[in-house]
Amino acid sequence: MSTPYKRLDKDNAAVLLVDHQAGLLSLVRDIDPDKFKNNVLALANLAKYFKLPTILTTSFETGPNGPLVPELKALFPDAPYIARPGQINAWDNEDFVKAIKATGKKQLIIAGVVTEVCVAFPALSALAEGFEVFVVTDASGTFNEITRDAAWDRMSANGAQLMNWFGVACELHRDWRNDIEGLGALFSNHIPDYRNLFTSYNALTGAK
Amino acid sequence: MSTPYKRLDKDNAAVLLVDHQAGLLSLVRDIDPDKFKNNVLALANLAKYFKLPTILTTSFETGPNGPLVPELKALFPDAPYIARPGQINAWDNEDFVKAIKATGKKQLIIAGVVTEVCVAFPALSALAEGFEVFVVTDASGTFNEITRDAAWDRMSANGAQLMNWFGVACELHRDWRNDIEGLGALFSNHIPDYRNLFTSYNALTGAK
Amino acid sequence: MSTPYKRLDKDNAAVLLVDHQAGLLSLVRDIDPDKFKNNVLALANLAKYFKLPTILTTSFETGPNGPLVPELKALFPDAPYIARPGQINAWDNEDFVKAIKATGKKQLIIAGVVTEVCVAFPALSALAEGFEVFVVTDASGTFNEITRDAAWDRMSANGAQLMNWFGVACELHRDWRNDIEGLGALFSNHIPDYRNLFTSYNALTGAK
Amino acid sequence: MSTPYKRLDKDNAAVLLVDHQAGLLSLVRDIDPDKFKNNVLALANLAKYFKLPTILTTSFETGPNGPLVPELKALFPDAPYIARPGQINAWDNEDFVKAIKATGKKQLIIAGVVTEVCVAFPALSALAEGFEVFVVTDASGTFNEITRDAAWDRMSANGAQLMNWFGVACELHRDWRNDIEGLGALFSNHIPDYRNLFTSYNALTGAK
Amino acid sequence: MSTPYKRLDKDNAAVLLVDHQAGLLSLVRDIDPDKFKNNVLALANLAKYFKLPTILTTSFETGPNGPLVPELKALFPDAPYIARPGQINAWDNEDFVKAIKATGKKQLIIAGVVTEVCVAFPALSALAEGFEVFVVTDASGTFNEITRDAAWDRMSANGAQLMNWFGVACELHRDWRNDIEGLGALFSNHIPDYRNLFTSYNALTGAK
Amino acid sequence: MSTPYKRLDKDNAAVLLVDHQAGLLSLVRDIDPDKFKNNVLALANLAKYFKLPTILTTSFETGPNGPLVPELKALFPDAPYIARPGQINAWDNEDFVKAIKATGKKQLIIAGVVTEVCVAFPALSALAEGFEVFVVTDASGTFNEITRDAAWDRMSANGAQLMNWFGVACELHRDWRNDIEGLGALFSNHIPDYRNLFTSYNALTGAK
Amino acid sequence: MSTPYKRLDKDNAAVLLVDHQAGLLSLVRDIDPDKFKNNVLALANLAKYFKLPTILTTSFETGPNGPLVPELKALFPDAPYIARPGQINAWDNEDFVKAIKATGKKQLIIAGVVTEVCVAFPALSALAEGFEVFVVTDASGTFNEITRDAAWDRMSANGAQLMNWFGVACELHRDWRNDIEGLGALFSNHIPDYRNLFTSYNALTGAK
Amino acid sequence: MSTPYKRLDKDNAAVLLVDHQAGLLSLVRDIDPDKFKNNVLALANLAKYFKLPTILTTSFETGPNGPLVPELKALFPDAPYIARPGQINAWDNEDFVKAIKATGKKQLIIAGVVTEVCVAFPALSALAEGFEVFVVTDASGTFNEITRDAAWDRMSANGAQLMNWFGVACELHRDWRNDIEGLGALFSNHIPDYRNLFTSYNALTGAK
């Protein structure tokens, strides 16, 4: 009962973005496409903001699954990019695991499409190898709620921690004073309600 | 039965954006904020794209209702902008009606916050004066579904036509050949599923 | 197309509150009880605020239907109060109709429990006698959504206008300048999101 | 505007129960089976209670559609019972229409399975012949909400009035004093929340 | 009140299938893809079964919108097939309207993707030219329920009749005796609950 | 299996209200604002009623997050009030933890906005230090259900107990006889259905 | 992994029905009242059918909570009936626990109103004393889904098994051959879909 | 933490299809019938595709429960087929367990109707005997969501892994290169969105 909780640490965390591909995205129906797009980009921008090592991977991107969405490619031009030749579980791909281990991080923040396969399989594999795994539920999507709930249950029962991108950002940042403007900009860009708060506040206080 | 249908005509239509203010937006709960923001910007961009005269109006923007969202201000720097001193129904404001009549258009495309007041009141007033009114339902928001459904019923019973921004764009454009790239860009920027279709298509055909 | 729209006029409107009784309220399941209670009280306070003649009526209040909720009784100590001896349609009660006609108003704002009976029956009767009828949908409740939707359709097809309490308040008030504080207080007391806007605004501007 | 509303009159109304058959009921998925069974029996008991002429009809009951549910057969042993040899629209069956006309009633209360066929077809036919039609929406069922909403729209646009069994009972009864115990029993048997009110009331007042 | 209802007549009806294209289908999110595919094929098979003249049309099928789904092509190898060069409203394409007029039918059964554009635009145009229009709501799809409800309202207000494929089949067939096996097969193939009824019935009666 | 369950004890419990601020409340969309406001005030009144030590904390209340809602401030004028200068996890603020430890209580009842951050972070920290943690789920709010469900899973997996304010009140009170009127008033003020029971009961028994 | 599962055994199980009182039932809003009534009676009838010792208890039944629903009283005239003088957790009442221990059973099947209090408190207490606890989720009700889900999580985390009445019946019965007619009657009386299967089957086979 | 995860292995897995019978299917209301039929057939086809030993069992198939759906019979003409004479838990049937043990597999993939009985009972029994159990949630159905969620909780708490048919297929296949066409065909036949991706891809690349 008195062990410290598994808390995200920006010096010990890496981000894995798995199979956010233009074709596969048409399969995602447990979350609205406008919201899902926003969540994925929010996660990507937070990875960027916290300078977390980020690894991209895709499955058969020259086939019907389609290419990685261009926004992700553009955000991480220098990130390891593993176009898997066929492995469904990204963890079965040696280059992917090597890239992860090369970061030296023990905490893995994972999101992808679809949740029960592209997220759950590497999450379970990583847990089995002793990594701490944080699933970004709202930047991961799948066919429907039945499928999602089952996938969450499987991952949670194996020790994965279920989070959302906002929680990840807050847990990594720890203290607003580390950079108020930076975190504020991230939230303003990806949470319309927060942006409105900033807009009204700035109008009244004369802030920019 | 054989009268032509009331069809939007880009040479005869104006757009009214009513009270999309930072404070009032916190009242909107019948549509997800990510989706709502996207819809409002899509409507604004389509007004821009089709060069429709556009009129902005706000209610008490220096008070708790908050300022117009900055994106709209930025998109229409030269549009008539009526900061109403107190009239709840924008149609009760002479400057607003004058601005509309100055456009010479007989078709009014209206969206706003909240649906049953800021949209419905001027819509009903405009119908009573013989305008054709097209309500952009998905760029208008309110407290909940009960409130929305009642507002729709009242407007529809008075002759307003209920549309969404995508339908408005398609009815105005008439024929893809008028400008494939322009309309395609509008859709790609505001419909993630459409963007994915473009991405996959371009990847396979080598198009940009 | 150019007839003026049927617009609420505070000098020509009366409010009918039908059968908001402690027992009958347990039948209401198309709207959450916290929200419903708030809506009913908001409508009552609105009637009070605009000094609209208000008429209370109940059905068998000494039996299982239970007494009128005490808040309504307390708000309108001097209002006509018709405890109907048995008529289900309040309009079948002569005293009720007399009380309405005594107000001299031609616009009737109706809410009650349950929607398809206690609201719809007098609404249809009033329409048949030439009154303008405004149903306050969110201060009226019934068994479920199927029942509600059918009741709305019947009333709307007969010419009733479907509104919510907020829309009623706004249409009656016309212009914020008629009394900013009064209307603001009504909204602040019954719309938590609006109250929060006031709270933040006041904190920043030093207003009370 | 001043014509009397179409109000159910127990001396001028007949009830049509169309195709509530054991097989067809498995198609009903827009309403929970427990609730649907209760609603259908409530409507049947209401017809019985008000001594309304009631007509039963079935479609192919010796085939997969299955027999009429036994409760309805038992409740109306002497009612006209038209086992249609093949007509899908019951109104296309001469015996059915003859049975209706034999009642001499001009108001038809219809419920059945499935809504868009077994209810809508005879409802539209009856309207076309000048009958007043009252659809009991909650004792009629179909595949899903899309199907139901479309069926309602078609019937309402043709002049059918959408009601529920409770509204029908109340409009027929007019005044509780006509028979408090009888109506109370109907409600207590088919509305659990109402039964609870009676139970608590009786416990406190010593009534039975 | 006594005009005959607008009833589908298999000798006077044609079917229009508008833009059921592989790319556009990814936009449909108001109905589950498994169900939607089934509904569209059911409608197509119904058109085939009743030998209704059927017209296919697509929008930009060599671009991101993608080709017509192959099942429809295969079912109607000899049907008029209008690949529109750019018109968004199919009715703006002369070949499409000519093909319709060539059938000599006055009742048009329309389904397509997306509802508020590809269905609503030609539906409104056809109504304006005096056709009777029957929208197959469950074989038409769009972005979400808000969009769908607004589109239905617009079409219904202009006189379109909202139906589902099952209702269309039943209204066309009129009497089971016209062909029990054929209609039964259509239902068994596209309504799992109905198929189960047949399966159980056949098992008990020794029917095939 | 036979260890006593972790049961709330009014002599060993403290209440933590975290970041119920006017601005942040606009982010809460997994629960209706009327209901949420009622739940938060119910929890506050419960803390008051049971005389539980209560600790208030806010995050950046002079910025866009806005001030603590005034009702909470007014209810606990003498409670420790920690306006955190930047720590996102309140547990990272020494004053906050000191205030908790100063109470000498080992059971912490936590609610706040948003669930996955302002509630989950201190809950997990407290669990790690050996406190018993009871999360008041219905007085805590966040962006949507996905976010809420993930936050619940994370807290529950770490040993937090998920409750609602009503359950907390009942578990603390143990026996109605400890004070029937006091508990009854709490329920009557915050549960409209319960209030109606009291109203009907009192009307029949002549109780006040 | 190889311990036998905790399986209900009709020789070792007792049923606890907690606070199904006429007043408290108006608080239940996470399940439709028609369905809930049916589920509670189904559970009661199964207790009867399997001759399980059954214990009834109520809380303040002479006050606003109201009397036990009469159907339960009538079904178990000789069952221990503990009208608790004030204890909220029934397990705090010595008579209740004595009655349970007097049965000599180690498996407790519990249902009640409301779930998080009247069910969860005695369930947790019983688990702590080494009983096996089976919660009948669909014969237990509470305010809303948030409250229900939290209560389930708390009980499940402590080792309670979540079931429904149908599962309880099936697990107790083990083998249809033990009494086909009896179990069939239970299902036919409480599952309309099952009754329809029997009706159709009997019609075709000539069974009664 | 570092034990390998329980991963499906096509050389060590068998499939159990329990009670997918024509009558029982009418009880399934937690998942749409079109989708459910598709999921069950997808699971069956994947069992076939991966050549997993498959065992069929039914309960009283000559009675109202009805025969196994013919598609399953046809797909597995040579599979062990245990028509249970009465055991509700298939695991209580010796032939069923023998058939399973005869496969020599230690991983059991289970689906059936209804979830909390026909799936949960054998799943719990198998877990107790040391098998690894994988529940195919979307090919299993029951009365409603309350029932489903409770059943999932019970199985998950005992160590069952909750999956969907797509996840099962992916985990068994491991690598697309093992057979791209075969897996692609399975997905194209049972996931309309995937089929559309193939259709568009093939159209652009000239693939078949």
Short mmCIF file of N, CA and C in Angstrom, two decimals, chain B residues 6 23-24 26-27 29 59-60 62-65 85-89 92 114 116-117 121 124-125 127-130 143-144 146-147 149-150 153-154 158, chain C residues 1-7 30-31 35 134 137-138 148 152 156 161-164 166-167 170-171 173-177 180 183 191 193-194 197-198 201:
data_model
loop_
_atom_site.label_atom_id
_atom_site.label_comp_id
_atom_site.label_asym_id
_atom_site.label_seq_id
_atom_site.Cartn_x
_atom_site.Cartn_y
_atom_site.Cartn_z
N LYS B 6 -36.50 25.73 -53.00
CA LYS B 6 -35.69 26.85 -52.53
C LYS B 6 -34.25 26.41 -52.45
N GLY B 23 -17.46 33.42 -24.16
CA GLY B 23 -18.20 33.05 -22.95
C GLY B 23 -19.42 32.21 -23.28
N LEU B 24 -20.21 32.68 -24.22
CA LEU B 24 -21.44 31.97 -24.57
C LEU B 24 -21.16 30.53 -25.02
N SER B 26 -19.43 28.38 -23.74
CA SER B 26 -19.45 27.41 -22.64
C SER B 26 -20.85 26.89 -22.37
N LEU B 27 -21.87 27.55 -22.92
CA LEU B 27 -23.25 27.09 -22.74
C LEU B 27 -23.61 25.94 -23.70
N ARG B 29 -23.87 22.60 -25.22
CA ARG B 29 -23.65 21.23 -24.77
C ARG B 29 -24.44 20.20 -25.57
N SER B 59 -23.29 40.02 -28.74
CA SER B 59 -24.14 40.55 -27.69
C SER B 59 -23.29 40.84 -26.47
N PHE B 60 -23.20 42.06 -26.07
CA PHE B 60 -22.48 42.41 -24.84
C PHE B 60 -21.09 41.83 -24.76
N THR B 62 -18.24 42.91 -24.10
CA THR B 62 -17.31 43.32 -23.05
C THR B 62 -17.70 42.76 -21.68
N GLY B 63 -18.84 42.09 -21.61
CA GLY B 63 -19.27 41.49 -20.35
C GLY B 63 -18.97 40.00 -20.31
N PRO B 64 -19.68 39.29 -19.46
CA PRO B 64 -19.40 37.85 -19.28
C PRO B 64 -19.59 37.03 -20.55
N ASN B 65 -20.41 37.50 -21.48
CA ASN B 65 -20.58 36.74 -22.72
C ASN B 65 -19.26 36.59 -23.48
N PRO B 85 -25.85 46.74 -28.63
CA PRO B 85 -25.82 47.33 -27.29
C PRO B 85 -26.77 46.64 -26.32
N GLY B 86 -27.64 45.78 -26.78
CA GLY B 86 -28.56 45.16 -25.83
C GLY B 86 -29.63 44.29 -26.47
N GLN B 87 -29.92 44.51 -27.73
CA GLN B 87 -30.99 43.72 -28.35
C GLN B 87 -30.63 42.24 -28.37
N ILE B 88 -31.55 41.42 -27.91
CA ILE B 88 -31.30 39.97 -27.89
C ILE B 88 -31.53 39.40 -29.28
N ASN B 89 -32.63 39.76 -29.89
CA ASN B 89 -32.88 39.38 -31.28
C ASN B 89 -32.10 40.34 -32.17
N ASP B 92 -33.71 43.02 -34.16
CA ASP B 92 -34.21 44.25 -33.53
C ASP B 92 -33.19 45.38 -33.60
N VAL B 114 -27.08 30.98 -28.70
CA VAL B 114 -27.59 29.64 -28.70
C VAL B 114 -28.73 29.54 -29.71
N GLU B 116 -31.84 28.45 -29.97
CA GLU B 116 -33.26 28.84 -29.84
C GLU B 116 -33.44 30.34 -29.66
N VAL B 117 -32.34 31.07 -29.45
CA VAL B 117 -32.46 32.51 -29.26
C VAL B 117 -31.72 33.25 -30.38
N PHE B 121 -34.49 33.62 -33.26
CA PHE B 121 -35.18 34.91 -33.28
C PHE B 121 -34.95 35.65 -34.60
N LEU B 124 -36.70 33.78 -37.52
CA LEU B 124 -38.15 33.96 -37.60
C LEU B 124 -38.49 35.37 -38.09
N SER B 125 -37.72 36.35 -37.64
CA SER B 125 -37.96 37.72 -38.09
C SER B 125 -37.70 37.85 -39.59
N LEU B 127 -37.80 35.47 -41.87
CA LEU B 127 -38.85 34.77 -42.60
C LEU B 127 -40.09 35.64 -42.70
N ALA B 128 -40.41 36.34 -41.61
CA ALA B 128 -41.61 37.18 -41.60
C ALA B 128 -41.49 38.34 -42.58
N GLU B 129 -40.25 38.70 -42.90
CA GLU B 129 -40.06 39.78 -43.87
C GLU B 129 -39.82 39.26 -45.28
N GLY B 130 -39.98 37.97 -45.47
CA GLY B 130 -39.93 37.44 -46.82
C GLY B 130 -38.58 36.91 -47.28
N PHE B 143 -28.06 24.38 -25.20
CA PHE B 143 -27.87 23.71 -23.91
C PHE B 143 -27.95 22.19 -23.96
N ASN B 144 -28.88 21.67 -24.75
CA ASN B 144 -29.07 20.22 -24.77
C ASN B 144 -29.99 19.86 -25.93
N ILE B 146 -33.04 18.55 -25.98
CA ILE B 146 -34.44 18.97 -25.85
C ILE B 146 -34.60 20.38 -26.39
N THR B 147 -33.71 21.22 -25.97
CA THR B 147 -33.76 22.61 -26.39
C THR B 147 -33.56 22.74 -27.90
N ASP B 149 -34.09 20.44 -30.27
CA ASP B 149 -35.19 19.89 -31.06
C ASP B 149 -36.39 20.84 -31.07
N ALA B 150 -36.66 21.46 -29.93
CA ALA B 150 -37.78 22.40 -29.88
C ALA B 150 -37.50 23.61 -30.78
N ASP B 153 -37.96 22.69 -34.42
CA ASP B 153 -39.37 22.55 -34.77
C ASP B 153 -40.01 23.91 -34.99
N ARG B 154 -39.68 24.85 -34.12
CA ARG B 154 -40.28 26.19 -34.26
C ARG B 154 -39.85 26.85 -35.57
N ASN B 158 -42.07 27.47 -39.35
CA ASN B 158 -42.22 28.80 -39.94
C ASN B 158 -41.57 28.90 -41.32
N MET C 1 -45.94 34.47 -46.22
CA MET C 1 -44.53 34.51 -45.86
C MET C 1 -44.13 35.80 -45.12
N SER C 2 -44.94 36.81 -45.29
CA SER C 2 -44.52 38.07 -44.67
C SER C 2 -45.39 38.45 -43.47
N THR C 3 -46.13 37.53 -42.93
CA THR C 3 -46.83 37.83 -41.68
C THR C 3 -45.83 37.83 -40.54
N PRO C 4 -46.01 38.74 -39.58
CA PRO C 4 -45.08 38.78 -38.45
C PRO C 4 -45.09 37.45 -37.70
N TYR C 5 -43.96 37.11 -37.16
CA TYR C 5 -43.93 35.82 -36.45
C TYR C 5 -44.62 35.95 -35.10
N LYS C 6 -45.13 34.84 -34.60
CA LYS C 6 -45.81 34.84 -33.31
C LYS C 6 -44.77 34.99 -32.22
N ARG C 7 -44.68 36.18 -31.72
CA ARG C 7 -43.59 36.52 -30.81
C ARG C 7 -44.17 36.81 -29.44
N ASP C 30 -38.17 11.42 -18.66
CA ASP C 30 -37.51 11.82 -19.92
C ASP C 30 -36.51 12.94 -19.68
N ILE C 31 -36.32 13.31 -18.44
CA ILE C 31 -35.40 14.40 -18.11
C ILE C 31 -34.94 14.17 -16.68
N LYS C 35 -32.17 18.48 -13.16
CA LYS C 35 -32.37 19.45 -14.21
C LYS C 35 -33.84 19.87 -14.30
N PHE C 134 -47.55 28.58 -26.30
CA PHE C 134 -46.11 28.37 -26.24
C PHE C 134 -45.83 27.31 -25.18
N THR C 137 -41.02 23.23 -23.19
CA THR C 137 -40.72 21.79 -23.27
C THR C 137 -39.85 21.31 -22.12
N ASP C 138 -38.90 22.13 -21.68
CA ASP C 138 -37.97 21.64 -20.67
C ASP C 138 -38.47 21.85 -19.24
N ARG C 148 -42.70 11.61 -25.17
CA ARG C 148 -42.47 13.05 -25.37
C ARG C 148 -42.52 13.44 -26.85
N TRP C 152 -45.04 16.12 -28.57
CA TRP C 152 -44.58 17.32 -29.27
C TRP C 152 -45.16 17.37 -30.69
N SER C 156 -47.33 20.42 -32.02
CA SER C 156 -46.75 21.24 -33.09
C SER C 156 -47.64 21.20 -34.33
N GLN C 161 -46.23 26.39 -30.36
CA GLN C 161 -44.82 26.66 -30.56
C GLN C 161 -44.02 26.04 -29.43
N LEU C 162 -43.01 25.26 -29.81
CA LEU C 162 -42.20 24.56 -28.80
C LEU C 162 -41.02 25.44 -28.40
N MET C 163 -40.90 25.72 -27.13
CA MET C 163 -39.81 26.57 -26.65
C MET C 163 -39.16 25.94 -25.42
N ASN C 164 -38.17 26.64 -24.87
CA ASN C 164 -37.61 26.26 -23.57
C ASN C 164 -37.66 27.51 -22.68
N PHE C 166 -35.44 29.31 -21.27
CA PHE C 166 -34.47 30.34 -21.60
C PHE C 166 -34.94 31.16 -22.81
N GLY C 167 -35.46 30.48 -23.81
CA GLY C 167 -35.98 31.17 -24.98
C GLY C 167 -37.15 32.06 -24.63
N CYS C 170 -35.82 35.19 -22.96
CA CYS C 170 -35.15 36.10 -23.90
C CYS C 170 -36.16 36.80 -24.81
N GLU C 171 -37.18 36.04 -25.24
CA GLU C 171 -38.15 36.65 -26.16
C GLU C 171 -39.01 37.69 -25.43
N HIS C 173 -37.96 39.48 -22.83
CA HIS C 173 -37.15 40.60 -22.36
C HIS C 173 -36.77 41.57 -23.48
N ARG C 174 -36.57 41.01 -24.64
CA ARG C 174 -36.26 41.80 -25.85
C ARG C 174 -34.89 42.47 -25.83
N ASP C 175 -34.60 43.20 -24.79
CA ASP C 175 -33.38 44.00 -24.82
C ASP C 175 -32.76 43.96 -23.42
N TRP C 176 -31.50 43.56 -23.35
CA TRP C 176 -30.81 43.51 -22.06
C TRP C 176 -30.93 44.84 -21.30
N ARG C 177 -30.95 45.93 -22.05
CA ARG C 177 -30.95 47.24 -21.38
C ARG C 177 -32.21 47.51 -20.57
N ILE C 180 -30.50 44.83 -16.98
CA ILE C 180 -29.39 43.88 -17.09
C ILE C 180 -29.27 43.04 -15.83
N LEU C 183 -32.25 40.27 -15.35
CA LEU C 183 -32.17 39.11 -16.22
C LEU C 183 -30.91 38.30 -15.91
N ILE C 191 -28.60 28.73 -14.48
CA ILE C 191 -27.72 28.16 -15.50
C ILE C 191 -26.31 28.16 -14.94
N ASP C 193 -23.48 27.21 -15.96
CA ASP C 193 -22.42 27.71 -16.85
C ASP C 193 -22.44 29.23 -16.93
N TYR C 194 -23.64 29.81 -16.90
CA TYR C 194 -23.73 31.27 -16.95
C TYR C 194 -23.21 31.87 -15.64
N LEU C 197 -19.58 32.14 -15.71
CA LEU C 197 -19.11 33.29 -16.50
C LEU C 197 -19.15 34.57 -15.66
N PHE C 198 -20.27 34.74 -14.95
CA PHE C 198 -20.36 35.91 -14.09
C PHE C 198 -19.27 35.90 -13.02
N TYR C 201 -15.94 36.73 -14.51
CA TYR C 201 -15.95 38.13 -14.95
C TYR C 201 -15.83 39.08 -13.75
#
